[in-house]
Short mmCIF file of C-alpha atoms in Angstrom, two decimals:
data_model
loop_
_atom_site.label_atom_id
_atom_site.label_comp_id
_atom_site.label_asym_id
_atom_site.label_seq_id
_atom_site.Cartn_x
_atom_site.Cartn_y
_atom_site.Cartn_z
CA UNK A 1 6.72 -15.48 -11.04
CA UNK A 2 7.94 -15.13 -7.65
CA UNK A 3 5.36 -13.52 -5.27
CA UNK A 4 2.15 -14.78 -7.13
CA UNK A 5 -0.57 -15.92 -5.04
CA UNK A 6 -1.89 -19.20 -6.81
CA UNK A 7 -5.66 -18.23 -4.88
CA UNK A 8 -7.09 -16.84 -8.12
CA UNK A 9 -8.81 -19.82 -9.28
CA UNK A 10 -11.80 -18.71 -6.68
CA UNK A 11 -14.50 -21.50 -6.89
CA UNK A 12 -16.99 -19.20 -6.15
CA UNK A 13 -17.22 -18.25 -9.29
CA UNK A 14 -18.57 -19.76 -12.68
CA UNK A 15 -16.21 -18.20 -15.49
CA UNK A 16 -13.76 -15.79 -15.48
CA UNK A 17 -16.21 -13.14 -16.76
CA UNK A 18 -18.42 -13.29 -13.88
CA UNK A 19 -15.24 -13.04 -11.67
CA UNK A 20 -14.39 -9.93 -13.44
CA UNK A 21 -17.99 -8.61 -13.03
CA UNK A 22 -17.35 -8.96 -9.08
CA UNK A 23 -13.85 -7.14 -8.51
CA UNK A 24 -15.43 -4.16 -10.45
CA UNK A 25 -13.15 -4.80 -13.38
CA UNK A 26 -15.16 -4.43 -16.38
CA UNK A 27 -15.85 -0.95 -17.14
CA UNK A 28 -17.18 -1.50 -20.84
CA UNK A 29 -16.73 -4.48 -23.48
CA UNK A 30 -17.59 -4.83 -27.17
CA UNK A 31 -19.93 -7.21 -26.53
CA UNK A 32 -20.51 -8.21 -23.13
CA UNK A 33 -22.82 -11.59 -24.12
CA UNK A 34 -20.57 -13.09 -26.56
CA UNK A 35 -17.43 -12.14 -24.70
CA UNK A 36 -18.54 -14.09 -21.74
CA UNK A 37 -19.55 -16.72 -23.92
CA UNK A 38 -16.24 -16.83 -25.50
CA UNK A 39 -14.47 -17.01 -22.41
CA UNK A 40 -16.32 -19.54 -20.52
CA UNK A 41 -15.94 -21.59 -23.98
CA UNK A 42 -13.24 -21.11 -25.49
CA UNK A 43 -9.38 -20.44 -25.27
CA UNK A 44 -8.82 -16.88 -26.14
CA UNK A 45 -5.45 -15.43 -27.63
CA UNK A 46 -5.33 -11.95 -25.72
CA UNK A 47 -3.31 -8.70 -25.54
CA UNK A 48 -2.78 -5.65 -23.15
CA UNK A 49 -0.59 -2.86 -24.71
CA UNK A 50 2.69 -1.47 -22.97
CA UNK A 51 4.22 1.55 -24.27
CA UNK A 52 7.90 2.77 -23.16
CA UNK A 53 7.43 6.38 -22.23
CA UNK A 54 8.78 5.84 -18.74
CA UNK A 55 11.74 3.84 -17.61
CA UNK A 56 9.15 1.52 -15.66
CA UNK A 57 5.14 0.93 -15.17
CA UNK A 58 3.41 2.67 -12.61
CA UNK A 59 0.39 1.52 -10.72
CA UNK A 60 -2.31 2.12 -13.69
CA UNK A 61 -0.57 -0.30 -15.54
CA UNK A 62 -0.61 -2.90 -12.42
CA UNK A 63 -4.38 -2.80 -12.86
CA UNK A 64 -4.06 -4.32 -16.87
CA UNK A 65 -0.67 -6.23 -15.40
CA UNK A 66 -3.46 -8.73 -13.03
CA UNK A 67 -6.03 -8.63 -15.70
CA UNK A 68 -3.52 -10.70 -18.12
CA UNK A 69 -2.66 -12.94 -15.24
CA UNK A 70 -5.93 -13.56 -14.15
CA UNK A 71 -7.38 -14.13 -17.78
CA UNK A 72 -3.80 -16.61 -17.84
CA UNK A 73 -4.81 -18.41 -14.86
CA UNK A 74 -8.55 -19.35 -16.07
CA UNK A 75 -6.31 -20.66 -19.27
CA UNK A 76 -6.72 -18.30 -22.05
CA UNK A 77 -3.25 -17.33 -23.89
CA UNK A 78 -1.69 -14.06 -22.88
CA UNK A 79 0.56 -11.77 -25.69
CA UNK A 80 2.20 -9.22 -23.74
CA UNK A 81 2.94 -6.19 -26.16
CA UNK A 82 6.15 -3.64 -25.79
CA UNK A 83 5.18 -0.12 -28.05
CA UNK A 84 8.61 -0.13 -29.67
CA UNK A 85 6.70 1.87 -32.38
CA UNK A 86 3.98 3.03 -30.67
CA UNK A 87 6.42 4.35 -28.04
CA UNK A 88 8.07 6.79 -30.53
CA UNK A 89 4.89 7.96 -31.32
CA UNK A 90 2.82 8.40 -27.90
CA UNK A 91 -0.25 8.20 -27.04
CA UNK A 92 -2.60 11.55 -27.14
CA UNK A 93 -2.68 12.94 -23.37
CA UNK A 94 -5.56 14.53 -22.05
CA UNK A 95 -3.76 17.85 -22.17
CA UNK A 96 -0.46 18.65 -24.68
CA UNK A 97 1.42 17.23 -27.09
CA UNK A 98 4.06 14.58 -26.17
CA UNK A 99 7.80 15.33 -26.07
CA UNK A 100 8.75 12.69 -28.58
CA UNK A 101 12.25 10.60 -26.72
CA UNK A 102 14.70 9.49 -28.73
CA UNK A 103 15.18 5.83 -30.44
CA UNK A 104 17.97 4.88 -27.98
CA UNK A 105 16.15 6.00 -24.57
CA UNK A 106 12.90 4.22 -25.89
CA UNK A 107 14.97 1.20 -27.18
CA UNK A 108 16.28 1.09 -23.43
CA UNK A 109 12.77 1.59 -21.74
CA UNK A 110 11.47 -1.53 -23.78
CA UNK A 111 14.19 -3.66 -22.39
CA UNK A 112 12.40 -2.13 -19.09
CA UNK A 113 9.20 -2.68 -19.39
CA UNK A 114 9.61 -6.20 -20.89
CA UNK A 115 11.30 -7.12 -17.48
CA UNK A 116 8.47 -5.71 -15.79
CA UNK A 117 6.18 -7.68 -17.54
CA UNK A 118 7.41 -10.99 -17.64
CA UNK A 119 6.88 -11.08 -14.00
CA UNK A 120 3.48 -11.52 -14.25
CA UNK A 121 3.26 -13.97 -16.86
CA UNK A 122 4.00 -17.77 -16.95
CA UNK A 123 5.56 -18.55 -20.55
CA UNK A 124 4.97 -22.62 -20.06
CA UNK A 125 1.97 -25.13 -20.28
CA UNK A 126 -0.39 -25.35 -22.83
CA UNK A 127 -1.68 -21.25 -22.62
CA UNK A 128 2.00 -20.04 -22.26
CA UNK A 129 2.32 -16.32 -22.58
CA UNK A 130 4.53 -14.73 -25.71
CA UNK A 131 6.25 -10.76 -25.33
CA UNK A 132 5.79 -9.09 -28.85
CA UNK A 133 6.99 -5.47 -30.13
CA UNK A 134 5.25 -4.02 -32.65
CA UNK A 135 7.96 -2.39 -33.98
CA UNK A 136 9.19 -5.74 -35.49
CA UNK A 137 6.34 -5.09 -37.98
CA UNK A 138 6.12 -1.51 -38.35
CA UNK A 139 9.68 -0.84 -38.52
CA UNK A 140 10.24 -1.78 -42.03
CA UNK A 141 6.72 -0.42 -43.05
CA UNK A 142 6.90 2.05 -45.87
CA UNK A 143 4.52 5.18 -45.50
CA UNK A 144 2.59 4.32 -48.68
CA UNK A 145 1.78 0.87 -47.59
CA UNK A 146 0.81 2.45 -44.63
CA UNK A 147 -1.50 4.79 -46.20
CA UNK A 148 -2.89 1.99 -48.31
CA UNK A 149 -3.39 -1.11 -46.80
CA UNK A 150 -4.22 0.29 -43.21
CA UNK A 151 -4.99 3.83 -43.51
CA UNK A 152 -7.40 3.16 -46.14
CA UNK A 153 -9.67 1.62 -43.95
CA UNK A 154 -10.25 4.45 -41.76
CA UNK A 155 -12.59 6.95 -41.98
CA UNK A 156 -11.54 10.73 -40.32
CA UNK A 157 -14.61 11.23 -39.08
CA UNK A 158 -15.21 8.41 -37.02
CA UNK A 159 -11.02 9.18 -35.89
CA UNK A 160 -12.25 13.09 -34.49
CA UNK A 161 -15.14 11.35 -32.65
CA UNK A 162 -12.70 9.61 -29.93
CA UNK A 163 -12.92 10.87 -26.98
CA UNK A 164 -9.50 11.86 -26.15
CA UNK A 165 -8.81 13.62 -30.17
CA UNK A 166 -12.25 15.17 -29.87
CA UNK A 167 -10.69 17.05 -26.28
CA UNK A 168 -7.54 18.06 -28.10
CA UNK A 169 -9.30 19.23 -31.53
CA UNK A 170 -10.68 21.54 -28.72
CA UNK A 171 -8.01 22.28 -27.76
CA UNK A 172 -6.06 25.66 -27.83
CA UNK A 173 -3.36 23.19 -28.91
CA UNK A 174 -4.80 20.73 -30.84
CA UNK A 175 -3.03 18.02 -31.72
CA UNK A 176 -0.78 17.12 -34.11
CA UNK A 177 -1.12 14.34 -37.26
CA UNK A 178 1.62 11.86 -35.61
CA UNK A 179 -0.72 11.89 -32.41
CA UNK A 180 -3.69 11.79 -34.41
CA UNK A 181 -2.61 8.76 -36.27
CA UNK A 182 -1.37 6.68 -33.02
CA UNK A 183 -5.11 4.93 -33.25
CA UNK A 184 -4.20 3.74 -36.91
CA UNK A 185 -1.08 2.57 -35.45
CA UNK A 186 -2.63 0.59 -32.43
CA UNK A 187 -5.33 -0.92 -34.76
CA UNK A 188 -2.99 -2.20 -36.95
CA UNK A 189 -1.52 -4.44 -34.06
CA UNK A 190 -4.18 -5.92 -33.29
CA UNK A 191 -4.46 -6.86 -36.97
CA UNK A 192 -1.55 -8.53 -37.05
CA UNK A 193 -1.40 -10.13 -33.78
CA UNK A 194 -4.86 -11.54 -35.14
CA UNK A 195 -3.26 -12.54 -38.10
CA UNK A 196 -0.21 -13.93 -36.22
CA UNK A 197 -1.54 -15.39 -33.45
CA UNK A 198 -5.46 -15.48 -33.50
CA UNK A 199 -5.31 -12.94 -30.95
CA UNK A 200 -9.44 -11.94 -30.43
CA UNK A 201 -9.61 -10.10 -27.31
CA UNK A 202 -7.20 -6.71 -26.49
CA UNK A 203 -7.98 -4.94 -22.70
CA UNK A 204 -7.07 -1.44 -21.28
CA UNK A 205 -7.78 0.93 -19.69
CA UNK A 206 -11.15 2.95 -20.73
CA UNK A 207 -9.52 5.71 -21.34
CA UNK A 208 -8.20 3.90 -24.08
CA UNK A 209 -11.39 2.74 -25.63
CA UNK A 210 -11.51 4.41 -28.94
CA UNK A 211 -7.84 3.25 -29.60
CA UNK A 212 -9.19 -0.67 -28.72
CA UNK A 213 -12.42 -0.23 -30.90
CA UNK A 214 -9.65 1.17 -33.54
CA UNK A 215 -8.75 -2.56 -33.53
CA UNK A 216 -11.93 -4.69 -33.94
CA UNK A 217 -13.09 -2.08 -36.66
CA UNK A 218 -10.27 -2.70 -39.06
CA UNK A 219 -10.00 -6.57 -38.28
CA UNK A 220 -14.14 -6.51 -38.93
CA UNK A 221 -13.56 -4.41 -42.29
CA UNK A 222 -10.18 -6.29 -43.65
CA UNK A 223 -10.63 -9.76 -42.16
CA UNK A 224 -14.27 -9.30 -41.82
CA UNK A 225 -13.98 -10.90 -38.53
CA UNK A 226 -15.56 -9.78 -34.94
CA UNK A 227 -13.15 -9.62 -32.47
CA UNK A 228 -13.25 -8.59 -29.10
CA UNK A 229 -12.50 -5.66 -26.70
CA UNK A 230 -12.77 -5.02 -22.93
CA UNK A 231 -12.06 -1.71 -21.10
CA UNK A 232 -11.79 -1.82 -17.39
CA UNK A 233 -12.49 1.18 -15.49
CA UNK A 234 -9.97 3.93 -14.18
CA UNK A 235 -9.23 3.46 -10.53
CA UNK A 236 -9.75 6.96 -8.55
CA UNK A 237 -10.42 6.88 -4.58
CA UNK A 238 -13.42 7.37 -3.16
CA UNK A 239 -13.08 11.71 -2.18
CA UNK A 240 -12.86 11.69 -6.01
CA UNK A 241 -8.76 11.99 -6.27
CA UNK A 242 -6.80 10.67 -8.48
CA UNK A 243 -5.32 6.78 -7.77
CA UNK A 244 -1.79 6.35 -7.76
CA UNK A 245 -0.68 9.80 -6.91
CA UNK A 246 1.54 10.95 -3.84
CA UNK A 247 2.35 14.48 -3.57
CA UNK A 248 2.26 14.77 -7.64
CA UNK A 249 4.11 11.63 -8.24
CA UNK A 250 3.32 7.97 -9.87
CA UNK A 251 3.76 4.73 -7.71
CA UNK A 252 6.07 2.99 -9.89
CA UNK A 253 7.00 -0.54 -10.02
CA UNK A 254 10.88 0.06 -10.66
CA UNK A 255 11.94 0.01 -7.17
CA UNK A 256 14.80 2.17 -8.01
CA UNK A 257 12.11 4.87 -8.53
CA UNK A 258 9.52 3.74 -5.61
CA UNK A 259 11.11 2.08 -2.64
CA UNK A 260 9.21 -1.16 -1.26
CA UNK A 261 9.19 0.55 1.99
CA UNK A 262 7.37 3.56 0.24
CA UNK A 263 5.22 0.93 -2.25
CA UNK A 264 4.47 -0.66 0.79
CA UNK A 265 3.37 2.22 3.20
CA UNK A 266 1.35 3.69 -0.08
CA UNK A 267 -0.84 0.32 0.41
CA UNK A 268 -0.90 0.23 4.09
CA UNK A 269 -2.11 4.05 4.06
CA UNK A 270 -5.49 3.10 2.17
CA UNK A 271 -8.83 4.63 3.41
CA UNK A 272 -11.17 2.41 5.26
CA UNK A 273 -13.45 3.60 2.17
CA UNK A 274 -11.16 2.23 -0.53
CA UNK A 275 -9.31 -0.84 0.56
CA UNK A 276 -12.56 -3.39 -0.39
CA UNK A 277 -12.72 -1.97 -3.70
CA UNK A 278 -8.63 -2.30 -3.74
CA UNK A 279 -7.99 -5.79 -2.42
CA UNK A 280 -10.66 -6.95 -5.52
CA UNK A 281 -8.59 -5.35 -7.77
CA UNK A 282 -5.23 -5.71 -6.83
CA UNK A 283 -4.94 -8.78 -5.51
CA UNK A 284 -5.98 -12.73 -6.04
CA UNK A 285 -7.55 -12.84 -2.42
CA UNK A 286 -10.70 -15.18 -2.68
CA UNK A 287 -14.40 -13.49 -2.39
CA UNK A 288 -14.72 -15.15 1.05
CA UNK A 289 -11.60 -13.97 1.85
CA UNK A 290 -12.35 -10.60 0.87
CA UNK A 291 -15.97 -10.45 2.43
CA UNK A 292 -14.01 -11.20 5.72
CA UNK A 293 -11.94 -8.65 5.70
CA UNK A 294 -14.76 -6.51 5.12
CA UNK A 295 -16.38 -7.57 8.25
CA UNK A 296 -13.32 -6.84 10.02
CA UNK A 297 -13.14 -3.33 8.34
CA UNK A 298 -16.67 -2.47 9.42
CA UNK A 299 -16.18 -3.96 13.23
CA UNK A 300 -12.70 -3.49 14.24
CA UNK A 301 -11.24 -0.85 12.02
CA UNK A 302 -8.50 0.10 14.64
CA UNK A 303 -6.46 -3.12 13.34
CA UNK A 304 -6.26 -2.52 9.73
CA UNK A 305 -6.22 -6.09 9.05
CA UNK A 306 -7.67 -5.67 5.18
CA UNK A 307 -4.95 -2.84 5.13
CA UNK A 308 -2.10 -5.11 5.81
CA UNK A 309 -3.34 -7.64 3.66
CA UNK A 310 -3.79 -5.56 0.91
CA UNK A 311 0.06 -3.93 1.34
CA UNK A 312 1.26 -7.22 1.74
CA UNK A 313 0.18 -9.00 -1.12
CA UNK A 314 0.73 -5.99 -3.79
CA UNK A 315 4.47 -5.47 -2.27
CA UNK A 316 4.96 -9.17 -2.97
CA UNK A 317 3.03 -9.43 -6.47
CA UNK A 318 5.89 -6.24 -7.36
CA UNK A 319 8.45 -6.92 -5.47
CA UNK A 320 8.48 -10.57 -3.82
CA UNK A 321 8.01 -11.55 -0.55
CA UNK A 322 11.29 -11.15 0.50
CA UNK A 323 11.58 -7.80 0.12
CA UNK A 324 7.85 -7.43 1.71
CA UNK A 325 9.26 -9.03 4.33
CA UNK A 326 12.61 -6.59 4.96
CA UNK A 327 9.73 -3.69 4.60
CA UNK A 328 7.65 -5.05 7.57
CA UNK A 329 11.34 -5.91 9.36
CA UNK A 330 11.86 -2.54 8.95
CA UNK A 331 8.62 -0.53 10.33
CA UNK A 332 8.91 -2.67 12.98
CA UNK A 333 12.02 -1.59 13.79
CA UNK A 334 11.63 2.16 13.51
CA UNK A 335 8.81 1.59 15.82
CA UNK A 336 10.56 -0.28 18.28
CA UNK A 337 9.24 -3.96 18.36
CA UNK A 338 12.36 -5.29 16.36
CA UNK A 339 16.02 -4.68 15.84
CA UNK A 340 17.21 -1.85 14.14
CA UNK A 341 20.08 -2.91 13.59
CA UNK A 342 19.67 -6.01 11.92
CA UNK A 343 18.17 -3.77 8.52
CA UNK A 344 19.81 -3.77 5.68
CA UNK A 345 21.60 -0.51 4.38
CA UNK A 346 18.71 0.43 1.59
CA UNK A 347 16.02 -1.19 3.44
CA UNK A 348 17.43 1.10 5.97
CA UNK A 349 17.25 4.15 3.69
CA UNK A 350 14.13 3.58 2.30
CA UNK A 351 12.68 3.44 5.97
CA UNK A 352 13.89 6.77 7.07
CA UNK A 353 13.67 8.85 3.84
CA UNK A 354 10.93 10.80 5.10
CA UNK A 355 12.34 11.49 8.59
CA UNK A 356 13.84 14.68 9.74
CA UNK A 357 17.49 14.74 8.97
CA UNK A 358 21.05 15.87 10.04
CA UNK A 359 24.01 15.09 8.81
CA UNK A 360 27.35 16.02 11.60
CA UNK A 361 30.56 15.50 10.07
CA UNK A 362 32.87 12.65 10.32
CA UNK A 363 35.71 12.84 13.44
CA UNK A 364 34.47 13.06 16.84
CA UNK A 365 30.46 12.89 17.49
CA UNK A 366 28.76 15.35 19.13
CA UNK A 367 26.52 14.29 22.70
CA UNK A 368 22.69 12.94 21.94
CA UNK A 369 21.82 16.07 23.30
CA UNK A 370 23.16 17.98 20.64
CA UNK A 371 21.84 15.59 18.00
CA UNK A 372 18.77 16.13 19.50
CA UNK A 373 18.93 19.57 18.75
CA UNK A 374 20.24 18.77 14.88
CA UNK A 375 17.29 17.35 14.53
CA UNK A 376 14.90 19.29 15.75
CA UNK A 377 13.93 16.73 18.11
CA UNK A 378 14.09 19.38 20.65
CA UNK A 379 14.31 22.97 20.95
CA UNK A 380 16.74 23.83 23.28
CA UNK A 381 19.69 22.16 24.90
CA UNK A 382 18.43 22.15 27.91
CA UNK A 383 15.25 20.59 26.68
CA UNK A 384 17.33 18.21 25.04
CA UNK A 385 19.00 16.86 28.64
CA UNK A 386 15.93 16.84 30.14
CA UNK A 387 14.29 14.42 27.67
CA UNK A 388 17.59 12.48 28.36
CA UNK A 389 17.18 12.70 31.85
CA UNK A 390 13.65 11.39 31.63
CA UNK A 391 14.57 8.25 29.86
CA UNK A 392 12.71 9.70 26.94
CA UNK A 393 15.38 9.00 24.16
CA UNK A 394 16.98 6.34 22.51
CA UNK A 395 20.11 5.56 19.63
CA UNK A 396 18.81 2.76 17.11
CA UNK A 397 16.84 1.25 19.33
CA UNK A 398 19.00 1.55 22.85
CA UNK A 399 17.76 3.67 25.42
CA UNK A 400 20.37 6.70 25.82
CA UNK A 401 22.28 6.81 29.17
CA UNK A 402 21.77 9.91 31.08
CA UNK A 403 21.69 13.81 29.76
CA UNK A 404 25.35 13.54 29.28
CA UNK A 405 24.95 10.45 27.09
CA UNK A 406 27.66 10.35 24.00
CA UNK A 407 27.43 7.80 20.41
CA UNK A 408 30.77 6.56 19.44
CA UNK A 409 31.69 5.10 15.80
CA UNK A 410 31.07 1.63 16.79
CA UNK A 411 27.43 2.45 17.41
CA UNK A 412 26.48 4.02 13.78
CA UNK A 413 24.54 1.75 11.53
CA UNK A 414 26.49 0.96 8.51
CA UNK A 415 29.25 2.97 9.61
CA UNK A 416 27.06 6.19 9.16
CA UNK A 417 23.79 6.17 10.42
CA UNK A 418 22.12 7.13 13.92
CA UNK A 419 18.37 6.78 14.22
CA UNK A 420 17.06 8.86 17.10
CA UNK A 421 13.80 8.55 18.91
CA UNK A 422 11.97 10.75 20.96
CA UNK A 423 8.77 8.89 22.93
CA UNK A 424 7.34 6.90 20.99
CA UNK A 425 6.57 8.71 17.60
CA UNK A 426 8.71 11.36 17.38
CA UNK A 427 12.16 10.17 15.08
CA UNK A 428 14.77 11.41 13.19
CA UNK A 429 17.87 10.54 11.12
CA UNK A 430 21.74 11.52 11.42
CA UNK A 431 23.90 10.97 8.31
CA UNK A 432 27.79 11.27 9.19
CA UNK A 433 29.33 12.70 6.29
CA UNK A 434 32.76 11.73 5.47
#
């Protein structure tokens, strides 16, 4: 629970529904009337879907992540689902067939994503949330009570007329039956979380839509119950590129695979165009609150206040505020408006991953001058001892003495690290190797 912002209860707004309507979060919905009905009401059993075919969640998941704690904090009952099944199965991609892991690797990315989970869930009070695997009633599921008691209520030609199946029956692949039947297999738990728990509302992603209607179609045709289901929309930025992408790769929420410095600076990077639309959905900042930093988008752009904000909070909802806090430590640091040397060794890391780097090897350093060089810094020597001459360079932080200027061990962070600066923008990092 650390790093939740308790804000989300924004009086502004009526119901939960209508709050929904505002951050752009409802993309389409069984039936919009009676859901908001419901909601405003009732107290709702709901479920969002996890499956383990990464070692963590990235930042498309984050989106369904503060949709269960949001729908927790208005009071309705969250069931967090792990795939344990659906997870040796997969989910049909857009594109090709799945490369199916094995029980042990998806036994250990449960255990992974239940972690990740939990985080955003409170599991007291009255509307306490509940983690569930759906393997627990698959697992022991013979094939013909498969086939009879859920497959029977499914008609193939409805099945080829989702969306994503349709794309792969078009395919030059196609798609194979164990893909084919992974809506069967998601219907089915909402059917028994129904049955369980009175579960009536499941939420993705829209993409996922025909698996979610799979759901309220066979709980209408066994139970015949109407149930509900709400898609919300897929988050791209506003040139039309993909959300969530850096040079090809997910934003995960593992910081083992995305640094907090690197989650952080992802945030903190958003367009001028995009960061509205993102502090609505990614964070619990009030309307008012968000309207003003709006205002201060449109007027004084140049200090990426709604920027900050937004990085802020998200690093903290992931990662805590402490961490947040080691990140900010950290840029300013590198930037020269706090002490370098007062960073932590992976905080450290993390900061200068993406700075030119040279490693010199263990025994007697060489001059800055020559590290300057390393680096690339500058492209001569005698470039190098003019910059030093000029005051121009500095070792973690320290202004470098003269053109002649030497590091000794004593001055390496960590016992093997030398941050060099050029001016004021121009940086680099020297590893020594033992």
């Amino acid at each position: 629970m650390q790093g939740l912002d308790e804000q989300a209860n924004d009086p502004t707004f009526q119901n939960i529904w209508q709050e929904f309507q505002w951050r752009g979060l409802v993309h389409v919905s069984t039936d919009p009337q009676a859901l908001e009905k419901a909601l405003t009401e009732d107290t709702l059993t709901y479920y969002i879907g996890f499956d383990p075919t990464a070692a963590s969640l990235h930042l498309g998941h984050l989106v369904q992540l503060l949709n269960m704690r949001r729908l927790q904090l208005a009071g309705h009952r969250p069931l967090g689902l792990v795939g344990g099944s659906t997870g040796l199965i997969g989910d049909p991609r857009q594109t090709s067939e799945r490369v199916l892991n094995s029980r042990e690797v998806v036994a250990q990315w449960v255990e992974s994503l239940r972690g990740q989970i939990q985080r955003f869930l409170s599991f007291e009070g009255d509307n306490a949330a509940r983690m569930v695997n759906n393997l627990d009633w698959t697992a022991g599921l013979s094939a013909l009570d498969f086939l009879r008691d859920i497959g029977k209520s499914f008609r193939v030609g409805t099945m080829i007329k989702k969306e994503i199946v349709a794309k792969r029956l078009n395919s030059e692949e196609g798609i194979s039956y164990t893909e084919f039947s992974y809506q069967i297999l998601q219907g089915m738990d909402f059917l028994e979380l129904y049955r369980q728990y009175g579960c009536t509302l499941q939420l993705g992603g829209s993409d996922q839509w025909g698996n979610l209607t799979s759901g309220t179609e066979l709980i209408r045709k066994v139970e015949g119950e109407h149930v509900h289901a709400m898609g919300s929309p897929l988050i791209t930025n506003s040139d039309g590129t993909k959300f969530g992408k850096s040079e090809g790769n997910a934003i995960w929420l593992d910081p083992e695979l995305t640094t907090p410095y690197a989650f952080y600076q992802f945030w903190l990077n958003t367009a001028d165009a995009d960061v509205v639309d993102r502090l609505k959905v990614f964070t619990f900042r009030t309307r008012a609150e968000i309207e003003e930093l709006a205002r201060l988008t449109e007027e004084e752009p140049f200090r990426r206040q709604a920027q900050k904000t937004l990085a802020y909070d998200v690093c903290s909802l992931v990662h805590g505020s402490e961490a947040t806090d080691k990140v900010i430590a950290a840029s300013e640091a590198l930037f020269g408006r706090g002490d370098i040397a007062a960073l932590d060794e992976p905080t450290l890391v993390a900061a200068t991953a993406e700075l030119p780097h040279a490693q010199v090897p263990a025994g007697r350093l060489p001059q800055v001058a020559d590290l300057l060089l390393a680096t690339q810094l500058a492209s001569s020597k005698s470039e190098a001892r003019r910059f030093l001459r000029e005051g121009a360079v500095s070792v973690n932080g320290a202004k470098a003495a003269g053109e002649d200027a030497v590091v000794a061990d004593e001055d390496l962070l960590h016992g093997r690290y030398l941050v060099l600066r050029r001016g004021k923008k121009n940086m680099a990092l020297v590893t020594v190797q033992d």
